mmCIF file of C-alpha atoms in Angstrom:
data_model
loop_
_atom_site.group_PDB
_atom_site.id
_atom_site.type_symbol
_atom_site.label_atom_id
_atom_site.label_comp_id
_atom_site.label_asym_id
_atom_site.label_seq_id
_atom_site.Cartn_x
_atom_site.Cartn_y
_atom_site.Cartn_z
ATOM 1 C CA MET A 1 76.948 190.165 67.307
ATOM 2 C CA GLN A 2 73.627 189.871 64.965
ATOM 3 C CA VAL A 3 70.533 190.679 64.945
ATOM 4 C CA ILE A 4 66.307 190.018 63.709
ATOM 5 C CA TYR A 5 66.387 193.097 61.874
ATOM 6 C CA GLU A 6 69.196 195.317 60.075
ATOM 7 C CA ARG A 7 70.404 198.827 59.752
ATOM 8 C CA THR A 8 72.929 200.268 56.892
ATOM 9 C CA ALA A 9 74.715 203.059 56.903
ATOM 10 C CA LYS A 10 77.282 204.604 54.886
ATOM 11 C CA VAL A 11 80.703 205.987 56.019
ATOM 12 C CA ASN A 12 83.860 207.809 54.208
ATOM 13 C CA TYR A 13 87.163 206.279 54.917
ATOM 14 C CA GLN A 14 90.227 207.379 52.454
ATOM 15 C CA GLY A 15 88.030 207.593 49.891
ATOM 16 C CA ALA A 16 86.399 204.643 50.334
ATOM 17 C CA SER A 17 82.231 204.034 50.858
ATOM 18 C CA LEU A 18 82.027 201.666 53.997
ATOM 19 C CA LYS A 19 78.745 200.155 55.309
ATOM 20 C CA CYS A 20 78.218 199.137 58.776
ATOM 21 C CA SER A 21 75.263 197.218 59.672
ATOM 22 C CA ASN A 22 73.191 196.429 63.249
ATOM 23 C CA HIS A 23 72.775 192.868 64.120
ATOM 24 C CA LEU A 24 72.898 193.006 67.587
ATOM 25 C CA GLY A 25 69.664 192.128 68.743
ATOM 26 C CA ARG A 26 67.315 189.312 70.947
ATOM 27 C CA ASN A 27 68.306 186.746 69.166
ATOM 28 C CA MET A 28 72.967 186.322 69.192
ATOM 29 C CA ARG A 29 75.480 185.702 68.175
ATOM 30 C CA PHE A 30 78.369 187.660 70.299
ATOM 31 C CA GLU A 31 80.165 188.490 67.368
ATOM 32 C CA GLU A 32 81.228 191.678 65.327
ATOM 33 C CA THR A 33 79.605 192.221 62.035
ATOM 34 C CA ASP A 34 82.360 192.262 59.548
ATOM 35 C CA GLU A 35 81.028 196.301 59.365
ATOM 36 C CA GLN A 36 81.452 196.648 62.675
ATOM 37 C CA GLN A 37 84.935 195.238 62.407
ATOM 38 C CA MET A 38 85.463 197.583 59.388
ATOM 39 C CA ILE A 39 84.874 200.136 61.797
ATOM 40 C CA ARG A 40 87.033 199.372 64.784
ATOM 41 C CA GLU A 41 89.583 199.230 62.806
ATOM 42 C CA MET A 42 89.614 201.969 61.051
ATOM 43 C CA VAL A 43 88.993 204.146 64.056
ATOM 44 C CA ARG A 44 91.878 202.231 65.482
ATOM 45 C CA ASP A 45 93.940 203.124 63.032
ATOM 46 C CA PHE A 46 93.260 207.297 63.529
ATOM 47 C CA ALA A 47 93.317 207.306 67.898
ATOM 48 C CA GLU A 48 97.092 205.141 66.862
ATOM 49 C CA SER A 49 98.966 207.384 63.982
ATOM 50 C CA VAL A 50 97.619 210.397 65.162
ATOM 51 C CA LEU A 51 97.007 211.190 68.988
ATOM 52 C CA PRO A 52 100.128 209.644 70.371
ATOM 53 C CA PRO A 53 103.130 211.882 69.309
ATOM 54 C CA THR A 54 100.541 214.673 71.004
ATOM 55 C CA ILE A 55 99.146 213.141 73.676
ATOM 56 C CA GLU A 56 101.368 213.559 77.189
ATOM 57 C CA HIS A 57 102.094 217.115 75.606
ATOM 58 C CA ARG A 58 98.129 218.463 75.612
ATOM 59 C CA ASP A 59 97.673 216.522 78.852
ATOM 60 C CA ALA A 60 100.372 218.430 80.553
ATOM 61 C CA ASN A 61 99.441 222.039 79.418
ATOM 62 C CA GLN A 62 95.098 221.441 78.657
ATOM 63 C CA ILE A 63 96.134 222.338 75.720
ATOM 64 C CA PRO A 64 92.741 221.137 73.288
ATOM 65 C CA PRO A 65 93.250 218.427 69.956
ATOM 66 C CA ALA A 66 92.200 221.383 67.200
ATOM 67 C CA GLU A 67 94.672 219.906 64.505
ATOM 68 C CA GLU A 68 93.683 215.903 65.452
ATOM 69 C CA TRP A 69 90.496 217.481 65.129
ATOM 70 C CA GLN A 70 91.281 218.244 61.713
ATOM 71 C CA GLN A 71 92.882 215.323 60.778
ATOM 72 C CA PHE A 72 90.043 213.656 62.190
ATOM 73 C CA ILE A 73 87.868 214.811 59.773
ATOM 74 C CA GLU A 74 89.061 213.185 56.935
ATOM 75 C CA TYR A 75 88.042 210.410 58.237
ATOM 76 C CA GLY A 76 84.205 211.051 57.741
ATOM 77 C CA LEU A 77 83.260 209.662 60.962
ATOM 78 C CA GLN A 78 82.530 213.576 62.816
ATOM 79 C CA GLY A 79 78.818 213.247 61.059
ATOM 80 C CA ILE A 80 77.567 209.653 62.807
ATOM 81 C CA THR A 81 74.919 210.987 63.598
ATOM 82 C CA ILE A 82 73.307 213.122 61.165
ATOM 83 C CA PRO A 83 71.132 212.415 58.074
ATOM 84 C CA GLU A 84 73.034 212.278 55.237
ATOM 85 C CA GLU A 85 70.368 214.459 53.355
ATOM 86 C CA TYR A 86 72.443 216.843 55.655
ATOM 87 C CA GLY A 87 75.687 215.660 54.800
ATOM 88 C CA GLY A 88 75.996 213.014 57.716
ATOM 89 C CA ASN A 89 77.332 209.801 57.766
ATOM 90 C CA PRO A 90 75.098 207.608 60.029
ATOM 91 C CA VAL A 91 76.059 204.401 61.796
ATOM 92 C CA ASP A 92 74.378 202.870 63.727
ATOM 93 C CA ASP A 93 74.120 203.244 68.127
ATOM 94 C CA ILE A 94 76.955 200.035 67.823
ATOM 95 C CA CYS A 95 78.856 201.575 66.118
ATOM 96 C CA GLU A 96 78.501 204.954 67.233
ATOM 97 C CA SER A 97 80.177 202.925 71.161
ATOM 98 C CA ILE A 98 82.562 201.555 69.543
ATOM 99 C CA ILE A 99 84.045 204.075 67.868
ATOM 100 C CA ILE A 100 84.462 205.714 70.972
ATOM 101 C CA GLU A 101 85.891 202.793 72.503
ATOM 102 C CA GLU A 102 88.039 203.041 70.533
ATOM 103 C CA LEU A 103 88.857 206.729 71.483
ATOM 104 C CA ALA A 104 89.058 206.001 74.515
ATOM 105 C CA ARG A 105 91.701 203.674 74.290
ATOM 106 C CA VAL A 106 94.403 205.607 73.699
ATOM 107 C CA ASP A 107 92.950 208.683 74.190
ATOM 108 C CA PRO A 108 89.750 209.907 76.604
ATOM 109 C CA SER A 109 89.758 213.991 75.809
ATOM 110 C CA PHE A 110 89.752 212.882 72.423
ATOM 111 C CA ALA A 111 86.691 210.654 72.986
ATOM 112 C CA VAL A 112 84.457 212.869 74.851
ATOM 113 C CA MET A 113 85.173 215.350 72.667
ATOM 114 C CA PHE A 114 84.021 213.724 69.757
ATOM 115 C CA CYS A 115 81.248 212.134 71.885
ATOM 116 C CA VAL A 116 79.725 215.559 72.769
ATOM 117 C CA HIS A 117 80.286 216.561 69.440
ATOM 118 C CA VAL A 118 78.470 213.784 68.069
ATOM 119 C CA GLY A 119 75.268 213.277 70.683
ATOM 120 C CA LEU A 120 74.777 215.822 72.595
ATOM 121 C CA CYS A 121 74.534 218.530 70.241
ATOM 122 C CA ALA A 122 74.296 217.173 67.008
ATOM 123 C CA LYS A 123 72.032 214.316 67.959
ATOM 124 C CA THR A 124 70.235 217.015 69.918
ATOM 125 C CA ILE A 125 69.293 219.001 66.978
ATOM 126 C CA ALA A 126 68.944 216.197 64.700
ATOM 127 C CA LEU A 127 66.159 214.667 66.791
ATOM 128 C CA HIS A 128 65.072 218.154 67.885
ATOM 129 C CA GLY A 129 65.050 220.689 65.939
ATOM 130 C CA ASN A 130 62.619 221.990 63.168
ATOM 131 C CA GLU A 131 63.371 221.282 59.727
ATOM 132 C CA GLU A 132 64.744 225.404 58.977
ATOM 133 C CA GLN A 133 67.288 224.464 62.644
ATOM 134 C CA LYS A 134 68.922 220.325 60.956
ATOM 135 C CA GLN A 135 69.359 222.639 57.027
ATOM 136 C CA ASN A 136 71.050 226.050 59.767
ATOM 137 C CA TYR A 137 73.344 223.544 62.062
ATOM 138 C CA LEU A 138 73.654 219.940 60.716
ATOM 139 C CA PRO A 139 76.042 220.444 57.977
ATOM 140 C CA ARG A 140 77.709 222.907 59.392
ATOM 141 C CA LEU A 141 78.411 219.999 62.499
ATOM 142 C CA ALA A 142 78.958 216.803 59.574
ATOM 143 C CA ALA A 143 81.581 219.412 57.739
ATOM 144 C CA GLY A 144 83.365 219.090 61.238
ATOM 145 C CA GLU A 145 82.574 222.816 63.275
ATOM 146 C CA VAL A 146 82.579 221.245 66.228
ATOM 147 C CA GLY A 147 79.989 221.249 68.520
ATOM 148 C CA ALA A 148 78.806 222.092 72.413
ATOM 149 C CA TYR A 149 76.191 220.984 75.322
ATOM 150 C CA SER A 150 75.362 223.355 78.100
ATOM 151 C CA LEU A 151 73.053 222.564 80.629
ATOM 152 C CA SER A 152 75.220 222.501 83.674
ATOM 153 C CA GLU A 153 75.706 225.345 86.357
ATOM 154 C CA ALA A 154 76.965 226.319 89.735
ATOM 155 C CA GLY A 155 74.386 225.300 91.462
ATOM 156 C CA ALA A 156 72.733 222.814 88.875
ATOM 157 C CA GLY A 157 75.035 220.089 88.017
ATOM 158 C CA THR A 158 73.377 216.708 89.150
ATOM 159 C CA ASP A 159 69.830 218.148 89.890
ATOM 160 C CA ALA A 160 69.713 220.521 86.508
ATOM 161 C CA ALA A 161 66.233 221.104 87.145
ATOM 162 C CA ALA A 162 67.397 224.827 89.324
ATOM 163 C CA MET A 163 69.569 226.072 86.699
ATOM 164 C CA VAL A 164 68.598 229.687 87.314
ATOM 165 C CA CYS A 165 70.210 230.815 83.670
ATOM 166 C CA LYS A 166 67.666 232.966 82.691
ATOM 167 C CA ALA A 167 65.882 234.616 79.657
ATOM 168 C CA LYS A 168 63.248 236.872 78.077
ATOM 169 C CA LEU A 169 61.680 237.359 74.566
ATOM 170 C CA SER A 170 62.603 241.073 74.073
ATOM 171 C CA GLU A 171 59.320 242.997 72.911
ATOM 172 C CA ASP A 172 59.601 242.806 69.624
ATOM 173 C CA GLY A 173 59.603 239.407 69.686
ATOM 174 C CA THR A 174 62.235 238.389 66.774
ATOM 175 C CA HIS A 175 64.576 236.848 69.871
ATOM 176 C CA TYR A 176 65.268 235.995 73.410
ATOM 177 C CA ILE A 177 67.830 237.624 75.694
ATOM 178 C CA LEU A 178 69.718 235.523 78.227
ATOM 179 C CA ASN A 179 71.488 236.270 81.446
ATOM 180 C CA GLY A 180 73.129 234.157 83.346
ATOM 181 C CA GLU A 181 76.653 231.522 83.204
ATOM 182 C CA LYS A 182 77.528 228.211 82.774
ATOM 183 C CA MET A 183 79.472 225.646 83.564
ATOM 184 C CA TRP A 184 81.312 222.539 82.812
ATOM 185 C CA VAL A 185 80.672 222.925 79.647
ATOM 186 C CA THR A 186 82.984 219.815 77.415
ATOM 187 C CA ASN A 187 83.911 221.843 74.127
ATOM 188 C CA GLY A 188 83.054 224.857 75.495
ATOM 189 C CA ALA A 189 86.097 226.880 74.178
ATOM 190 C CA GLN A 190 86.385 225.204 70.513
ATOM 191 C CA ALA A 191 83.109 224.554 69.927
ATOM 192 C CA GLN A 192 80.632 226.574 67.636
ATOM 193 C CA ILE A 193 77.219 225.894 68.042
ATOM 194 C CA TYR A 194 75.614 224.910 71.390
ATOM 195 C CA VAL A 195 72.702 223.767 72.335
ATOM 196 C CA LEU A 196 72.363 225.627 75.152
ATOM 197 C CA PHE A 197 69.950 225.432 78.195
ATOM 198 C CA ALA A 198 68.055 228.288 79.697
ATOM 199 C CA LYS A 199 64.545 229.106 81.691
ATOM 200 C CA ASP A 200 62.202 231.151 79.826
ATOM 201 C CA VAL A 201 60.702 233.453 82.868
ATOM 202 C CA ASP A 202 57.421 234.545 81.175
ATOM 203 C CA HIS A 203 56.809 231.041 80.443
ATOM 204 C CA PRO A 204 53.400 230.116 82.390
ATOM 205 C CA GLU A 205 55.167 227.224 84.641
ATOM 206 C CA TYR A 206 57.987 229.465 85.288
ATOM 207 C CA GLY A 207 58.410 229.370 89.586
ATOM 208 C CA VAL A 208 55.684 227.169 89.817
ATOM 209 C CA LYS A 209 57.198 223.837 88.641
ATOM 210 C CA LYS A 210 60.768 223.682 89.437
ATOM 211 C CA HIS A 211 61.526 222.637 86.049
ATOM 212 C CA GLY A 212 58.680 225.202 84.937
ATOM 213 C CA GLY A 213 60.141 227.718 81.800
ATOM 214 C CA SER A 214 63.357 225.133 80.716
ATOM 215 C CA THR A 215 64.093 225.891 77.332
ATOM 216 C CA ALA A 216 66.649 224.286 74.272
ATOM 217 C CA PHE A 217 68.445 227.178 73.016
ATOM 218 C CA ILE A 218 71.129 226.660 69.777
ATOM 219 C CA VAL A 219 73.434 229.172 70.705
ATOM 220 C CA GLU A 220 76.114 230.554 68.458
ATOM 221 C CA GLN A 221 80.058 231.422 70.171
ATOM 222 C CA SER A 222 79.457 234.671 67.687
ATOM 223 C CA PHE A 223 75.844 235.865 68.977
ATOM 224 C CA GLU A 224 76.569 238.564 71.081
ATOM 225 C CA GLY A 225 76.406 239.119 75.128
ATOM 226 C CA PHE A 226 77.891 235.676 73.844
ATOM 227 C CA SER A 227 81.805 234.794 75.969
ATOM 228 C CA VAL A 228 83.614 232.255 76.699
ATOM 229 C CA GLY A 229 84.553 232.587 80.778
ATOM 230 C CA LYS A 230 87.153 230.224 83.246
ATOM 231 C CA LYS A 231 88.498 227.387 81.762
ATOM 232 C CA GLU A 232 88.778 224.505 83.986
ATOM 233 C CA ASP A 233 92.455 223.141 85.804
ATOM 234 C CA LYS A 234 90.960 219.460 86.048
ATOM 235 C CA LEU A 235 92.441 216.302 87.047
ATOM 236 C CA GLY A 236 91.654 214.066 84.331
ATOM 237 C CA ILE A 237 90.698 214.456 80.785
ATOM 238 C CA ARG A 238 92.651 217.789 80.443
ATOM 239 C CA SER A 239 93.391 218.057 76.350
ATOM 240 C CA SER A 240 89.506 217.999 76.514
ATOM 241 C CA ASP A 241 88.477 221.961 76.889
ATOM 242 C CA THR A 242 86.340 222.505 79.830
ATOM 243 C CA CYS A 243 84.919 226.194 80.704
ATOM 244 C CA THR A 244 82.164 228.393 81.802
ATOM 245 C CA LEU A 245 80.316 230.461 79.402
ATOM 246 C CA VAL A 246 78.808 233.434 80.424
ATOM 247 C CA LEU A 247 75.822 234.960 79.061
ATOM 248 C CA GLU A 248 75.674 239.005 79.102
ATOM 249 C CA ASN A 249 71.790 239.900 77.544
ATOM 250 C CA CYS A 250 73.498 237.320 74.485
ATOM 251 C CA LYS A 251 70.747 237.891 72.058
ATOM 252 C CA VAL A 252 69.174 234.159 70.826
ATOM 253 C CA PRO A 253 66.973 234.784 67.157
ATOM 254 C CA ILE A 254 63.726 233.332 68.125
ATOM 255 C CA GLU A 255 64.037 230.748 65.392
ATOM 256 C CA ASN A 256 66.846 228.461 67.429
ATOM 257 C CA VAL A 257 64.296 227.374 70.241
ATOM 258 C CA ILE A 258 63.935 224.049 70.278
ATOM 259 C CA LYS A 259 60.446 222.943 70.335
ATOM 260 C CA GLY A 260 59.553 225.593 71.235
ATOM 261 C CA SER A 261 59.497 227.444 75.060
ATOM 262 C CA GLY A 262 59.139 225.199 78.521
ATOM 263 C CA ASN A 263 60.350 221.613 76.408
ATOM 264 C CA GLY A 264 63.865 222.379 77.840
ATOM 265 C CA PHE A 265 63.701 219.399 80.656
ATOM 266 C CA ALA A 266 62.435 217.072 78.463
ATOM 267 C CA ILE A 267 64.316 217.414 75.472
ATOM 268 C CA ALA A 268 67.469 217.542 78.253
ATOM 269 C CA MET A 269 66.857 214.147 80.454
ATOM 270 C CA ASN A 270 66.558 212.301 76.742
ATOM 271 C CA ALA A 271 69.303 213.814 75.833
ATOM 272 C CA LEU A 272 71.285 212.860 79.210
ATOM 273 C CA ASP A 273 70.178 208.730 78.282
ATOM 274 C CA ASN A 274 71.382 209.114 74.907
ATOM 275 C CA SER A 275 74.832 210.537 76.391
ATOM 276 C CA ARG A 276 75.576 207.863 79.365
ATOM 277 C CA ILE A 277 75.664 205.328 76.851
ATOM 278 C CA GLY A 278 78.268 207.669 74.951
ATOM 279 C CA ILE A 279 79.761 207.930 78.521
ATOM 280 C CA ALA A 280 79.786 204.302 79.564
ATOM 281 C CA ALA A 281 81.866 203.118 76.151
ATOM 282 C CA GLN A 282 84.373 206.042 77.090
ATOM 283 C CA ALA A 283 85.273 204.434 80.341
ATOM 284 C CA LEU A 284 85.168 201.340 78.514
ATOM 285 C CA GLY A 285 88.123 202.693 76.066
ATOM 286 C CA ILE A 286 89.582 204.077 79.489
ATOM 287 C CA ALA A 287 89.310 199.799 80.976
ATOM 288 C CA GLN A 288 90.317 198.282 78.132
ATOM 289 C CA GLY A 289 93.535 200.917 77.140
ATOM 290 C CA ALA A 290 94.679 200.616 80.448
ATOM 291 C CA TYR A 291 94.170 196.533 80.752
ATOM 292 C CA GLU A 292 96.485 196.161 77.552
ATOM 293 C CA ALA A 293 99.226 197.689 78.779
ATOM 294 C CA ALA A 294 99.309 196.074 81.948
ATOM 295 C CA LEU A 295 98.894 192.779 80.302
ATOM 296 C CA LYS A 296 102.059 194.511 77.890
ATOM 297 C CA TYR A 297 104.104 195.228 81.325
ATOM 298 C CA SER A 298 102.844 191.768 82.852
ATOM 299 C CA HIS A 299 105.014 189.569 79.848
ATOM 300 C CA GLU A 300 108.143 191.943 79.643
ATOM 301 C CA ARG A 301 108.982 192.383 83.249
ATOM 302 C CA GLU A 302 110.264 189.751 85.157
ATOM 303 C CA ALA A 303 110.803 189.387 89.325
ATOM 304 C CA PHE A 304 111.844 185.967 91.166
ATOM 305 C CA GLY A 305 113.030 184.417 87.515
ATOM 306 C CA LYS A 306 110.390 184.401 85.821
ATOM 307 C CA PRO A 307 107.557 187.186 83.497
ATOM 308 C CA ILE A 308 105.063 189.209 86.806
ATOM 309 C CA ALA A 309 102.179 187.751 84.227
ATOM 310 C CA HIS A 310 103.324 184.237 85.323
ATOM 311 C CA HIS A 311 102.704 184.405 89.545
ATOM 312 C CA GLN A 312 99.673 184.387 90.615
ATOM 313 C CA MET A 313 98.420 187.837 92.496
ATOM 314 C CA ILE A 314 99.140 189.486 89.043
ATOM 315 C CA THR A 315 97.851 186.644 87.153
ATOM 316 C CA SER A 316 94.040 187.317 88.644
ATOM 317 C CA TYR A 317 94.094 190.166 88.690
ATOM 318 C CA LEU A 318 94.800 190.568 85.525
ATOM 319 C CA ALA A 319 91.517 187.829 84.974
ATOM 320 C CA ASP A 320 89.483 190.004 86.846
ATOM 321 C CA MET A 321 90.447 192.709 84.022
ATOM 322 C CA ALA A 322 89.716 191.050 81.723
ATOM 323 C CA THR A 323 86.436 189.650 83.048
ATOM 324 C CA ARG A 324 84.631 192.793 84.038
ATOM 325 C CA ILE A 325 85.640 194.730 81.038
ATOM 326 C CA ASP A 326 83.949 192.466 78.844
ATOM 327 C CA ALA A 327 81.016 192.642 81.689
ATOM 328 C CA ALA A 328 80.977 196.459 80.940
ATOM 329 C CA ARG A 329 81.588 195.836 77.391
ATOM 330 C CA LEU A 330 78.094 193.477 76.709
ATOM 331 C CA LEU A 331 76.145 196.109 79.323
ATOM 332 C CA VAL A 332 77.584 199.095 76.799
ATOM 333 C CA TYR A 333 76.687 197.409 73.771
ATOM 334 C CA LYS A 334 73.072 196.145 75.222
ATOM 335 C CA ALA A 335 72.295 199.876 76.095
ATOM 336 C CA SER A 336 73.200 201.233 72.598
ATOM 337 C CA TRP A 337 70.910 198.408 70.623
ATOM 338 C CA ALA A 338 68.251 199.707 72.538
ATOM 339 C CA LYS A 339 69.064 203.276 71.294
ATOM 340 C CA GLU A 340 68.674 202.091 68.650
ATOM 341 C CA GLU A 341 65.564 199.693 69.821
ATOM 342 C CA HIS A 342 63.068 203.420 71.237
ATOM 343 C CA TYR A 343 64.435 205.414 68.253
ATOM 344 C CA GLU A 344 64.373 203.238 64.740
ATOM 345 C CA ASN A 345 61.159 200.545 65.944
ATOM 346 C CA GLY A 346 59.304 202.620 68.724
ATOM 347 C CA GLY A 347 60.946 199.954 71.271
ATOM 348 C CA PRO A 348 60.658 201.652 75.167
ATOM 349 C CA ARG A 349 63.224 203.844 76.308
ATOM 350 C CA HIS A 350 66.512 203.059 76.967
ATOM 351 C CA THR A 351 66.983 204.807 80.390
ATOM 352 C CA LYS A 352 67.531 201.172 82.882
ATOM 353 C CA GLU A 353 70.032 200.203 80.143
ATOM 354 C CA ALA A 354 72.777 203.308 79.781
ATOM 355 C CA SER A 355 72.364 203.660 83.375
ATOM 356 C CA MET A 356 73.333 200.628 84.539
ATOM 357 C CA ALA A 357 76.195 201.242 81.234
ATOM 358 C CA LYS A 358 77.884 204.269 82.877
ATOM 359 C CA LEU A 359 77.218 202.909 86.333
ATOM 360 C CA TYR A 360 78.998 199.659 85.395
ATOM 361 C CA ALA A 361 82.054 200.572 83.152
ATOM 362 C CA GLY A 362 82.743 203.864 85.164
ATOM 363 C CA ASP A 363 82.914 201.754 88.465
ATOM 364 C CA THR A 364 85.399 199.101 86.184
ATOM 365 C CA ALA A 365 87.142 201.613 84.563
ATOM 366 C CA MET A 366 88.343 202.936 88.132
ATOM 367 C CA TRP A 367 88.868 199.580 89.819
ATOM 368 C CA VAL A 368 90.717 198.115 86.321
ATOM 369 C CA THR A 369 93.037 201.447 85.964
ATOM 370 C CA GLU A 370 93.717 201.186 89.365
ATOM 371 C CA ARG A 371 94.850 197.473 89.352
ATOM 372 C CA ALA A 372 96.552 198.403 86.255
ATOM 373 C CA ILE A 373 99.322 200.833 88.065
ATOM 374 C CA GLN A 374 99.571 197.441 90.794
ATOM 375 C CA VAL A 375 100.920 195.365 87.656
ATOM 376 C CA LEU A 376 103.502 198.193 87.086
ATOM 377 C CA GLY A 377 103.812 199.195 90.446
ATOM 378 C CA GLY A 378 106.518 202.227 90.494
ATOM 379 C CA TYR A 379 106.445 202.977 87.447
ATOM 380 C CA GLY A 380 102.679 202.457 86.870
ATOM 381 C CA TYR A 381 102.367 206.052 89.579
ATOM 382 C CA THR A 382 104.791 207.746 86.582
ATOM 383 C CA LYS A 383 104.294 208.969 83.231
ATOM 384 C CA GLU A 384 106.022 207.109 81.955
ATOM 385 C CA PHE A 385 103.232 204.509 81.215
ATOM 386 C CA PRO A 386 99.640 205.727 80.043
ATOM 387 C CA VAL A 387 98.397 204.239 83.169
ATOM 388 C CA GLU A 388 98.606 206.841 85.543
ATOM 389 C CA ARG A 389 97.067 209.321 82.814
ATOM 390 C CA PHE A 390 94.543 206.477 83.052
ATOM 391 C CA PHE A 391 93.436 206.312 86.349
ATOM 392 C CA ARG A 392 93.058 209.933 86.305
ATOM 393 C CA ASP A 393 90.779 209.773 83.161
ATOM 394 C CA ALA A 394 88.531 207.258 84.735
ATOM 395 C CA LYS A 395 87.561 209.483 87.574
ATOM 396 C CA ILE A 396 85.277 211.469 85.414
ATOM 397 C CA THR A 397 83.397 208.977 84.595
ATOM 398 C CA GLN A 398 81.957 208.448 87.574
ATOM 399 C CA ILE A 399 80.787 211.826 87.489
ATOM 400 C CA TYR A 400 79.492 213.667 84.512
ATOM 401 C CA GLU A 401 76.581 212.416 82.787
ATOM 402 C CA GLY A 402 74.905 212.037 86.038
ATOM 403 C CA THR A 403 77.068 210.806 89.356
ATOM 404 C CA GLN A 404 76.583 207.265 89.823
ATOM 405 C CA GLU A 405 74.627 208.009 93.141
ATOM 406 C CA VAL A 406 72.675 209.485 90.265
ATOM 407 C CA GLN A 407 72.418 206.579 87.971
ATOM 408 C CA ARG A 408 71.267 204.002 90.818
ATOM 409 C CA ILE A 409 68.180 206.088 91.868
ATOM 410 C CA VAL A 410 67.305 205.916 88.266
ATOM 411 C CA ILE A 411 68.085 202.455 87.950
ATOM 412 C CA ALA A 412 66.107 201.626 91.025
ATOM 413 C CA ARG A 413 62.640 203.651 89.765
ATOM 414 C CA ALA A 414 62.456 201.423 86.428
ATOM 415 C CA ILE A 415 62.649 198.356 88.359
ATOM 416 C CA LYS A 416 59.421 197.048 88.866
ATOM 417 C CA PRO A 417 57.675 194.124 91.031
#
């Protein structure tokens, strides 16, 4: 897909230096650039060669892909949202979505681990951190230390402003003391670095406005008073590490406050604009993976003397699946372009585009994976084929980073008469 502007970036792949150019935009040609195709092929090579041998075992036993992450680091893609001066290998936003899509096409659990690391954690620090914070943390994330993001709480998921985790400045003013529990933290036990939100009880707007005092902190797992709590036993993306974080008089240096006290809610909403596109790309990859499995099976399985792919009802399923996936892909790539246009060229915020992409791609993932099971019949209901796992993995894409109901509210508010 091509455009009126170009941005290049370097990525290391087995010792080679690659460039990725973003050509998607207003004057479109609906094709990927050579660079985008190269990125897709590189990630597909990793996903298809490294991830499959352990997927089922990790899914059944809820084992995070720690060894697979170390192999992924060799491809140089863990720093794609980090500027070169901090050790990153930045690529454009279309390429970021392509990477997530290709990972999710094989292993959605690995895709969401990557998505949170590069998007919610690294990109938030890159966009909003001060120079000292960038120098301290971005090189570590670029080198492969795992990043996480912690906003939600037991009573503050969809309603993020309702969080009750508290932060109070110490008497000597050198650090904050954090107390509370955070929930649904992806990479919770694996991460070394967290972007975490709490409310500064001394902020003048605390208790006055619903999100008053909301503050973003960079927290390390090694900090005093920080611990990892309950691990969630989930329906899907079971190889993704999802935990509760416990803060008991957790000491966070004042230097680790991002953009000052009280600015956390704006940072969180901006991060959600970005991460919703990542979840949409994950949903797109899930749908693509399930579709490919169903298509392959339909040409191999015979019934009534011919492959089931030649029966009208199955043909209809496959045609609708392919059409919805293509429509979802266009929304995801458009939202990715809008995000880049916002940050690189001062364009309008991409809130509506991000919500549209997540809404449609999430619903498409559920619809396609359900039809994929139907195409496989009884086999689709077993763990012998991946569509059963894709079906379980798809559901969360309609929930996290804002439910589908929230996406509709966001879209409706953005629509102008």
